[in-house]
CSV table of C-alpha atoms in Angstrom, one decimal:
chain,number,residue,atom,x,y,z
A,1,UNK,CA,10.2,41.8,-54.5
A,2,UNK,CA,9.5,44.4,-51.8
A,3,UNK,CA,10.4,43.8,-48.1
A,4,UNK,CA,8.4,45.1,-45.2
A,5,UNK,CA,9.5,45.3,-41.6
A,6,UNK,CA,8.5,46.8,-38.3
A,7,UNK,CA,11.2,48.0,-35.8
A,8,UNK,CA,11.3,48.7,-32.1
A,9,UNK,CA,11.5,52.4,-31.7
A,10,UNK,CA,11.7,52.6,-27.9
A,11,UNK,CA,14.0,50.9,-25.4
A,12,UNK,CA,11.3,48.9,-23.6
A,13,UNK,CA,11.0,45.2,-24.4
A,14,UNK,CA,7.6,44.2,-25.8
A,15,UNK,CA,6.1,41.0,-27.2
A,16,UNK,CA,3.6,41.4,-30.0
A,17,UNK,CA,1.4,39.5,-32.4
A,18,UNK,CA,1.1,41.6,-35.6
A,19,UNK,CA,-0.1,41.5,-39.2
A,20,UNK,CA,0.8,43.7,-42.2
A,21,UNK,CA,-1.7,44.0,-45.1
A,22,UNK,CA,-2.1,45.9,-48.4
A,23,UNK,CA,-5.5,46.1,-49.9
A,24,UNK,CA,-6.7,47.0,-53.4
A,25,UNK,CA,-7.7,50.7,-53.2
A,26,UNK,CA,-10.6,50.1,-55.6
A,27,UNK,CA,-11.9,47.0,-53.8
A,28,UNK,CA,-11.2,47.0,-50.1
A,29,UNK,CA,-12.2,43.3,-49.8
A,30,UNK,CA,-9.4,42.2,-52.1
A,31,UNK,CA,-6.1,41.7,-50.4
A,32,UNK,CA,-2.9,42.4,-52.5
A,33,UNK,CA,-0.5,41.1,-49.9
A,34,UNK,CA,-0.5,40.0,-46.3
A,35,UNK,CA,2.0,38.9,-43.6
A,36,UNK,CA,1.2,37.8,-40.1
A,37,UNK,CA,3.5,37.0,-37.1
A,38,UNK,CA,2.1,34.9,-34.3
A,39,UNK,CA,4.4,36.2,-31.6
A,40,UNK,CA,7.6,38.2,-31.6
A,41,UNK,CA,9.6,39.6,-28.7
A,42,UNK,CA,11.3,43.0,-29.6
A,43,UNK,CA,14.4,43.9,-27.6
A,44,UNK,CA,16.5,47.0,-28.0
A,45,UNK,CA,19.6,46.0,-29.9
A,46,UNK,CA,18.5,42.3,-30.3
A,47,UNK,CA,15.7,41.1,-32.5
A,48,UNK,CA,14.3,44.6,-32.6
A,49,UNK,CA,13.3,44.2,-36.3
A,50,UNK,CA,10.7,41.7,-37.6
A,51,UNK,CA,8.9,41.4,-40.9
A,52,UNK,CA,8.7,39.8,-44.4
A,53,UNK,CA,11.8,39.9,-46.6
A,54,UNK,CA,9.6,39.0,-49.6
A,55,UNK,CA,6.4,40.7,-48.8
A,56,UNK,CA,5.1,41.3,-52.3
A,57,UNK,CA,6.0,42.0,-55.9
A,58,UNK,CA,6.9,45.6,-56.5
A,59,UNK,CA,4.6,46.0,-59.5
A,60,UNK,CA,1.6,44.9,-57.4
A,61,UNK,CA,2.4,47.5,-54.8
A,62,UNK,CA,2.9,50.2,-57.4
A,63,UNK,CA,-0.5,49.5,-58.8
A,64,UNK,CA,-2.0,49.9,-55.4
A,65,UNK,CA,-0.8,53.4,-54.7
A,66,UNK,CA,-3.3,56.0,-53.5
A,67,UNK,CA,-2.3,59.5,-54.7
A,68,UNK,CA,1.3,58.3,-54.9
A,69,UNK,CA,1.3,56.8,-51.4
A,70,UNK,CA,1.1,53.2,-50.2
A,71,UNK,CA,-1.5,52.4,-47.5
A,72,UNK,CA,-0.4,49.6,-45.2
A,73,UNK,CA,-2.8,48.2,-42.6
A,74,UNK,CA,-0.9,47.3,-39.5
A,75,UNK,CA,-2.6,45.3,-36.6
A,76,UNK,CA,-0.8,44.7,-33.3
A,77,UNK,CA,-1.7,43.0,-30.1
A,78,UNK,CA,0.5,42.8,-27.1
A,79,UNK,CA,1.1,39.4,-25.5
A,80,UNK,CA,0.5,40.2,-21.8
A,81,UNK,CA,2.4,38.1,-19.2
A,82,UNK,CA,0.4,35.8,-17.0
A,83,UNK,CA,-0.5,37.6,-13.8
A,84,UNK,CA,-3.1,37.3,-11.2
A,85,UNK,CA,-5.1,39.8,-13.2
A,86,UNK,CA,-4.7,37.8,-16.4
A,87,UNK,CA,-4.9,34.1,-15.3
A,88,UNK,CA,-5.1,31.2,-17.7
A,89,UNK,CA,-7.9,28.8,-17.0
A,90,UNK,CA,-6.7,25.2,-16.7
A,91,UNK,CA,-9.4,22.6,-15.8
A,92,UNK,CA,-8.7,20.2,-12.9
A,93,UNK,CA,-8.1,16.5,-13.3
A,94,UNK,CA,-11.6,15.1,-13.6
A,95,UNK,CA,-10.8,11.7,-11.9
A,96,UNK,CA,-12.1,12.6,-8.5
A,97,UNK,CA,-15.3,14.1,-9.9
A,98,UNK,CA,-15.9,11.1,-12.1
A,99,UNK,CA,-15.4,8.7,-9.3
A,100,UNK,CA,-17.9,10.7,-7.1
A,101,UNK,CA,-20.4,10.4,-10.0
A,102,UNK,CA,-20.2,6.6,-9.6
A,103,UNK,CA,-21.5,6.9,-6.0
A,104,UNK,CA,-24.6,4.7,-5.8
A,105,UNK,CA,-24.7,4.3,-9.5
A,106,UNK,CA,-26.7,1.1,-10.2
A,107,UNK,CA,-25.9,0.9,-13.9
A,108,UNK,CA,-22.1,0.4,-13.3
A,109,UNK,CA,-22.1,-1.3,-9.9
A,110,UNK,CA,-21.0,-4.9,-9.7
A,111,UNK,CA,-22.0,-5.5,-6.1
A,112,UNK,CA,-24.9,-4.5,-3.7
A,113,UNK,CA,-24.5,-4.1,0.0
A,114,UNK,CA,-27.8,-4.6,1.8
A,115,UNK,CA,-28.3,-3.2,5.3
A,116,UNK,CA,-30.9,-5.2,7.1
A,117,UNK,CA,-32.6,-3.3,9.9
A,118,UNK,CA,-35.5,-4.3,12.1
A,119,UNK,CA,-38.4,-2.0,12.5
A,120,UNK,CA,-40.4,-2.0,15.8
A,121,UNK,CA,-43.8,-3.5,15.5
A,122,UNK,CA,-46.4,-4.7,18.0
A,123,UNK,CA,-45.3,-7.4,20.6
A,124,UNK,CA,-47.5,-10.0,19.0
A,125,UNK,CA,-45.9,-9.7,15.6
A,126,UNK,CA,-42.4,-10.4,14.4
A,127,UNK,CA,-40.1,-7.5,13.7
A,128,UNK,CA,-40.4,-6.3,10.2
A,129,UNK,CA,-37.1,-6.4,8.2
A,130,UNK,CA,-36.6,-3.5,5.7
A,131,UNK,CA,-33.4,-3.8,3.7
A,132,UNK,CA,-31.6,-0.7,2.4
A,133,UNK,CA,-29.5,-1.3,-0.7
A,134,UNK,CA,-26.2,0.4,-1.7
A,135,UNK,CA,-24.8,-0.4,-5.2
A,136,UNK,CA,-21.0,-0.4,-5.0
A,137,UNK,CA,-17.9,-1.1,-7.2
A,138,UNK,CA,-15.5,-3.7,-6.0
A,139,UNK,CA,-12.4,-2.0,-7.5
A,140,UNK,CA,-13.0,1.2,-5.6
A,141,UNK,CA,-13.7,-0.7,-2.4
A,142,UNK,CA,-10.5,-2.7,-2.8
A,143,UNK,CA,-8.5,0.4,-2.7
A,144,UNK,CA,-10.3,2.3,0.0
A,145,UNK,CA,-12.4,-0.2,2.1
A,146,UNK,CA,-10.6,-3.6,2.0
A,147,UNK,CA,-12.9,-5.3,4.5
A,148,UNK,CA,-16.0,-4.4,2.5
A,149,UNK,CA,-14.2,-5.4,-0.7
A,150,UNK,CA,-13.4,-8.8,0.8
A,151,UNK,CA,-17.1,-9.3,1.8
A,152,UNK,CA,-18.1,-8.6,-1.8
A,153,UNK,CA,-15.5,-10.9,-3.3
A,154,UNK,CA,-16.5,-13.8,-1.0
A,155,UNK,CA,-20.2,-13.5,-2.0
A,156,UNK,CA,-21.6,-15.4,-5.0
A,157,UNK,CA,-22.7,-13.5,-8.0
A,158,UNK,CA,-26.4,-13.7,-8.9
A,159,UNK,CA,-27.9,-14.5,-12.3
A,160,UNK,CA,-27.3,-10.9,-13.4
A,161,UNK,CA,-23.6,-11.1,-12.3
A,162,UNK,CA,-24.2,-8.7,-9.4
A,163,UNK,CA,-22.9,-9.9,-6.0
A,164,UNK,CA,-25.1,-9.4,-2.9
A,165,UNK,CA,-23.7,-8.7,0.6
A,166,UNK,CA,-26.0,-8.4,3.7
A,167,UNK,CA,-24.9,-6.7,6.9
A,168,UNK,CA,-26.8,-5.7,10.0
A,169,UNK,CA,-24.2,-4.2,12.3
A,170,UNK,CA,-24.2,-0.7,10.9
A,171,UNK,CA,-26.9,1.9,10.5
A,172,UNK,CA,-27.9,2.7,6.9
A,173,UNK,CA,-27.1,6.4,7.3
A,174,UNK,CA,-23.7,5.5,8.7
A,175,UNK,CA,-22.9,3.2,5.8
A,176,UNK,CA,-24.1,5.9,3.4
A,177,UNK,CA,-21.5,8.3,5.0
A,178,UNK,CA,-18.8,5.7,4.8
A,179,UNK,CA,-19.4,5.0,1.1
A,180,UNK,CA,-19.6,8.7,0.3
A,181,UNK,CA,-16.1,9.1,1.8
A,182,UNK,CA,-14.8,6.1,-0.1
A,183,UNK,CA,-16.0,7.7,-3.3
A,184,UNK,CA,-14.2,11.0,-2.5
A,185,UNK,CA,-17.1,12.9,-0.9
A,186,UNK,CA,-17.2,14.9,2.3
A,187,UNK,CA,-18.9,13.9,5.5
A,188,UNK,CA,-20.9,16.1,7.8
A,189,UNK,CA,-20.1,15.1,11.4
A,190,UNK,CA,-22.3,15.6,14.4
A,191,UNK,CA,-22.3,14.6,18.0
A,192,UNK,CA,-25.0,12.0,17.2
A,193,UNK,CA,-23.2,10.2,14.4
A,194,UNK,CA,-19.5,10.6,14.9
A,195,UNK,CA,-18.9,7.6,17.2
A,196,UNK,CA,-20.9,5.4,14.9
A,197,UNK,CA,-18.7,6.5,12.0
A,198,UNK,CA,-15.5,5.9,14.0
A,199,UNK,CA,-16.8,2.4,15.0
A,200,UNK,CA,-17.8,1.5,11.4
A,201,UNK,CA,-14.6,2.9,9.8
A,202,UNK,CA,-12.6,0.9,12.3
A,203,UNK,CA,-14.6,-2.3,11.7
A,204,UNK,CA,-14.3,-2.1,7.9
A,205,UNK,CA,-10.7,-0.9,7.6
A,206,UNK,CA,-11.3,2.6,6.3
A,207,UNK,CA,-8.3,4.0,8.2
A,208,UNK,CA,-8.2,7.6,6.9
A,209,UNK,CA,-11.8,8.1,7.6
A,210,UNK,CA,-11.3,6.7,11.1
A,211,UNK,CA,-8.5,9.2,11.8
A,212,UNK,CA,-10.5,12.0,10.3
A,213,UNK,CA,-13.5,11.3,12.4
A,214,UNK,CA,-11.3,10.9,15.5
A,215,UNK,CA,-9.9,14.3,14.8
A,216,UNK,CA,-13.4,15.8,14.5
A,217,UNK,CA,-14.4,14.0,17.7
A,218,UNK,CA,-11.5,15.6,19.6
A,219,UNK,CA,-12.5,19.0,18.3
A,220,UNK,CA,-16.2,18.8,19.4
A,221,UNK,CA,-15.6,17.0,22.7
A,222,UNK,CA,-14.6,18.9,25.8
A,223,UNK,CA,-12.7,16.5,28.2
A,224,UNK,CA,-13.9,16.9,31.8
A,225,UNK,CA,-13.7,15.1,35.1
A,226,UNK,CA,-17.1,13.6,34.4
A,227,UNK,CA,-16.2,12.0,31.0
A,228,UNK,CA,-12.4,11.6,31.2
A,229,UNK,CA,-12.6,7.9,32.1
A,230,UNK,CA,-15.3,7.2,29.4
A,231,UNK,CA,-13.1,8.8,26.8
A,232,UNK,CA,-10.0,6.9,28.0
A,233,UNK,CA,-11.8,3.6,27.8
A,234,UNK,CA,-13.3,4.4,24.3
A,235,UNK,CA,-9.9,5.5,23.0
A,236,UNK,CA,-8.3,2.3,24.3
A,237,UNK,CA,-11.0,0.1,22.8
A,238,UNK,CA,-10.8,1.6,19.3
A,239,UNK,CA,-7.0,2.3,19.3
A,240,UNK,CA,-7.6,6.1,19.0
A,241,UNK,CA,-4.1,7.4,19.7
A,242,UNK,CA,-5.0,11.1,19.3
A,243,UNK,CA,-8.0,10.9,21.7
A,244,UNK,CA,-5.9,9.0,24.2
A,245,UNK,CA,-3.2,11.7,23.9
A,246,UNK,CA,-5.8,14.4,24.5
A,247,UNK,CA,-7.1,12.5,27.6
A,248,UNK,CA,-3.6,12.0,29.0
A,249,UNK,CA,-2.8,15.7,28.5
A,250,UNK,CA,-6.0,16.6,30.5
A,251,UNK,CA,-5.0,14.2,33.3
A,252,UNK,CA,-1.5,15.6,33.6
A,253,UNK,CA,-2.8,19.2,33.5
A,254,UNK,CA,-5.5,18.5,36.1
A,255,UNK,CA,-3.6,15.8,38.1
A,256,UNK,CA,-4.8,17.0,41.6
A,257,UNK,CA,-8.5,17.2,40.7
A,258,UNK,CA,-8.3,13.9,38.8
A,259,UNK,CA,-6.7,12.1,41.7
A,260,UNK,CA,-9.3,13.3,44.1
A,261,UNK,CA,-12.5,12.9,42.0
A,262,UNK,CA,-11.9,10.2,39.3
A,263,UNK,CA,-11.9,6.5,40.0
A,264,UNK,CA,-9.3,4.5,38.1
A,265,UNK,CA,-10.7,1.0,39.0
A,266,UNK,CA,-12.0,0.6,35.4
A,267,UNK,CA,-8.9,2.1,33.8
A,268,UNK,CA,-7.4,0.1,30.9
A,269,UNK,CA,-4.6,-2.2,32.2
A,270,UNK,CA,-2.7,-2.3,28.9
A,271,UNK,CA,1.2,-2.4,29.2
A,272,UNK,CA,1.5,0.9,27.3
A,273,UNK,CA,-0.7,2.9,29.7
A,274,UNK,CA,2.1,3.9,32.0
A,275,UNK,CA,4.2,5.0,28.9
A,276,UNK,CA,1.2,7.1,27.8
A,277,UNK,CA,1.1,8.9,31.1
A,278,UNK,CA,4.9,9.4,31.2
A,279,UNK,CA,4.8,10.6,27.6
A,280,UNK,CA,2.2,13.3,28.6
A,281,UNK,CA,4.4,14.3,31.5
A,282,UNK,CA,7.4,14.5,29.2
A,283,UNK,CA,5.6,16.7,26.7
A,284,UNK,CA,4.5,19.1,29.4
A,285,UNK,CA,8.0,19.4,30.8
A,286,UNK,CA,9.8,19.3,27.4
A,287,UNK,CA,12.7,21.7,27.3
A,288,UNK,CA,14.0,21.2,23.7
A,289,UNK,CA,17.0,18.9,24.6
A,290,UNK,CA,15.7,15.9,22.8
A,291,UNK,CA,18.1,14.2,20.4
A,292,UNK,CA,17.4,11.9,17.5
A,293,UNK,CA,17.3,8.8,19.7
A,294,UNK,CA,14.5,9.9,21.9
A,295,UNK,CA,12.6,12.6,20.0
A,296,UNK,CA,9.8,10.2,19.0
A,297,UNK,CA,8.8,9.7,22.7
A,298,UNK,CA,7.8,13.3,23.1
A,299,UNK,CA,6.3,13.9,19.7
A,300,UNK,CA,2.6,14.6,19.3
A,301,UNK,CA,0.4,11.9,17.7
A,302,UNK,CA,-0.2,14.2,14.7
A,303,UNK,CA,3.5,14.7,14.2
A,304,UNK,CA,4.1,10.9,14.3
A,305,UNK,CA,1.3,10.3,11.8
A,306,UNK,CA,2.5,13.0,9.5
A,307,UNK,CA,6.0,11.6,9.4
A,308,UNK,CA,4.7,8.1,8.8
A,309,UNK,CA,2.4,9.4,6.1
A,310,UNK,CA,5.2,11.2,4.3
A,311,UNK,CA,7.3,7.9,4.4
A,312,UNK,CA,4.3,5.9,2.9
A,313,UNK,CA,3.9,3.9,6.1
A,314,UNK,CA,0.7,2.8,8.0
A,315,UNK,CA,-0.6,5.7,10.1
A,316,UNK,CA,-3.1,3.7,12.2
A,317,UNK,CA,-2.2,2.3,15.6
A,318,UNK,CA,-1.2,3.2,19.2
A,319,UNK,CA,1.6,5.6,20.0
A,320,UNK,CA,3.9,2.6,20.6
A,321,UNK,CA,3.0,1.1,17.2
A,322,UNK,CA,3.7,4.4,15.4
A,323,UNK,CA,7.0,4.9,17.2
A,324,UNK,CA,8.1,1.3,16.5
A,325,UNK,CA,7.3,1.8,12.8
A,326,UNK,CA,9.4,4.9,12.6
A,327,UNK,CA,12.3,3.4,14.4
A,328,UNK,CA,12.2,0.3,12.2
A,329,UNK,CA,12.1,2.5,9.0
A,330,UNK,CA,15.1,4.4,10.3
A,331,UNK,CA,17.0,1.2,11.1
A,332,UNK,CA,16.2,-0.2,7.6
A,333,UNK,CA,17.3,3.0,6.0
A,334,UNK,CA,20.6,3.0,7.9
A,335,UNK,CA,21.1,-0.7,7.1
A,336,UNK,CA,20.5,0.0,3.3
A,337,UNK,CA,23.0,2.9,3.4
A,338,UNK,CA,25.6,0.7,5.1
A,339,UNK,CA,25.1,-2.2,2.6
A,340,UNK,CA,25.4,0.3,-0.3
A,341,UNK,CA,28.6,1.7,1.2
A,342,UNK,CA,30.1,-1.7,1.8
A,343,UNK,CA,29.2,-2.8,-1.8
A,344,UNK,CA,30.9,0.4,-3.2
A,345,UNK,CA,34.0,-0.2,-1.1
A,346,UNK,CA,34.3,-3.8,-2.3
A,347,UNK,CA,33.9,-2.7,-5.9
A,348,UNK,CA,36.7,-0.1,-5.4
A,349,UNK,CA,39.0,-2.6,-3.8
A,350,UNK,CA,38.3,-5.1,-6.6
A,351,UNK,CA,39.2,-2.4,-9.2
A,352,UNK,CA,42.4,-1.6,-7.3
A,353,UNK,CA,43.4,-5.2,-7.3
A,354,UNK,CA,42.8,-5.5,-11.1
A,355,UNK,CA,44.8,-2.3,-11.6
A,356,UNK,CA,47.7,-3.7,-9.6
A,357,UNK,CA,47.6,-7.0,-11.5
A,358,UNK,CA,47.7,-5.2,-14.8
A,359,UNK,CA,50.7,-3.0,-13.7
A,360,UNK,CA,52.6,-6.2,-12.6
A,361,UNK,CA,52.0,-7.8,-16.0
A,362,UNK,CA,53.2,-4.7,-17.9
A,363,UNK,CA,56.5,-4.6,-15.8
A,364,UNK,CA,57.1,-8.3,-16.5
A,365,UNK,CA,56.8,-7.6,-20.3
């Protein structure tokens, strides 16, 4: 047998795919012998030789000489490292796309939500009712819109097995936006629909949408002396902690003008209102001396929500609710640590007692 190898001649490391081939000189389509290596890394002084120890029988090669020389076809291809210029395409997880494809899909839906709206007609005639139907899937609603899911589960299935739910307290276009969000889609917010979306998301328990819409509302709304009280009342009625924080910051920053020009006779009389004001003052005068015991009081709403979200806790609610949830989680964590330490200490003491007992028995023997 004849052996055939290739060897690294330079000092640079290189990774190659290669093949070695000898063809019949009289018939180029006929292969006498061939060897292929899928991938090999050549290093100077280590694995710098690669090939076939039993490439071909000697007599076969001798019969393939051309004018006394052996012609070997060598093909090489360098394995380039993955770089930004040479990326590998990896498709995304299709789950989100597939769920979005189920949006308003009648063929797979197991429930229909019907929005009944009254159209204006002449005074002598009754208002015409035109229902707008939205096919939905209870399993998806259960995870993302629990109140809507409960309405579906409480309704009786029809002859075809499809449940029917009728609602009249939300506009069809608003429900369309809510359901699009539930199925993973994006919502286009405007000054004309954003409050309706917040109200509907709050009513039907779509918490993340409510907070997203609240954030967009804060972005597009400029708090002024003319609307500060309206926004404060709205934030209090819908438990919009971020909007309330924004209003309180405006009041503290413009305290003189607010005192002179804004009437507080309709201001919410909730027990936490004074804390909200004091919190805004504390944030304005914050000097970085907070410790772990009082740091929650001066944190922004977004910071509180982020910390709760990372801990897997509910992120909806007033400032007081968010702070109470974080403090309880901290107390529970410290309690678990103490219980674990006490359990470990008791186990160590028990093991020491057993060891002392065994030593006493050995000495008696």
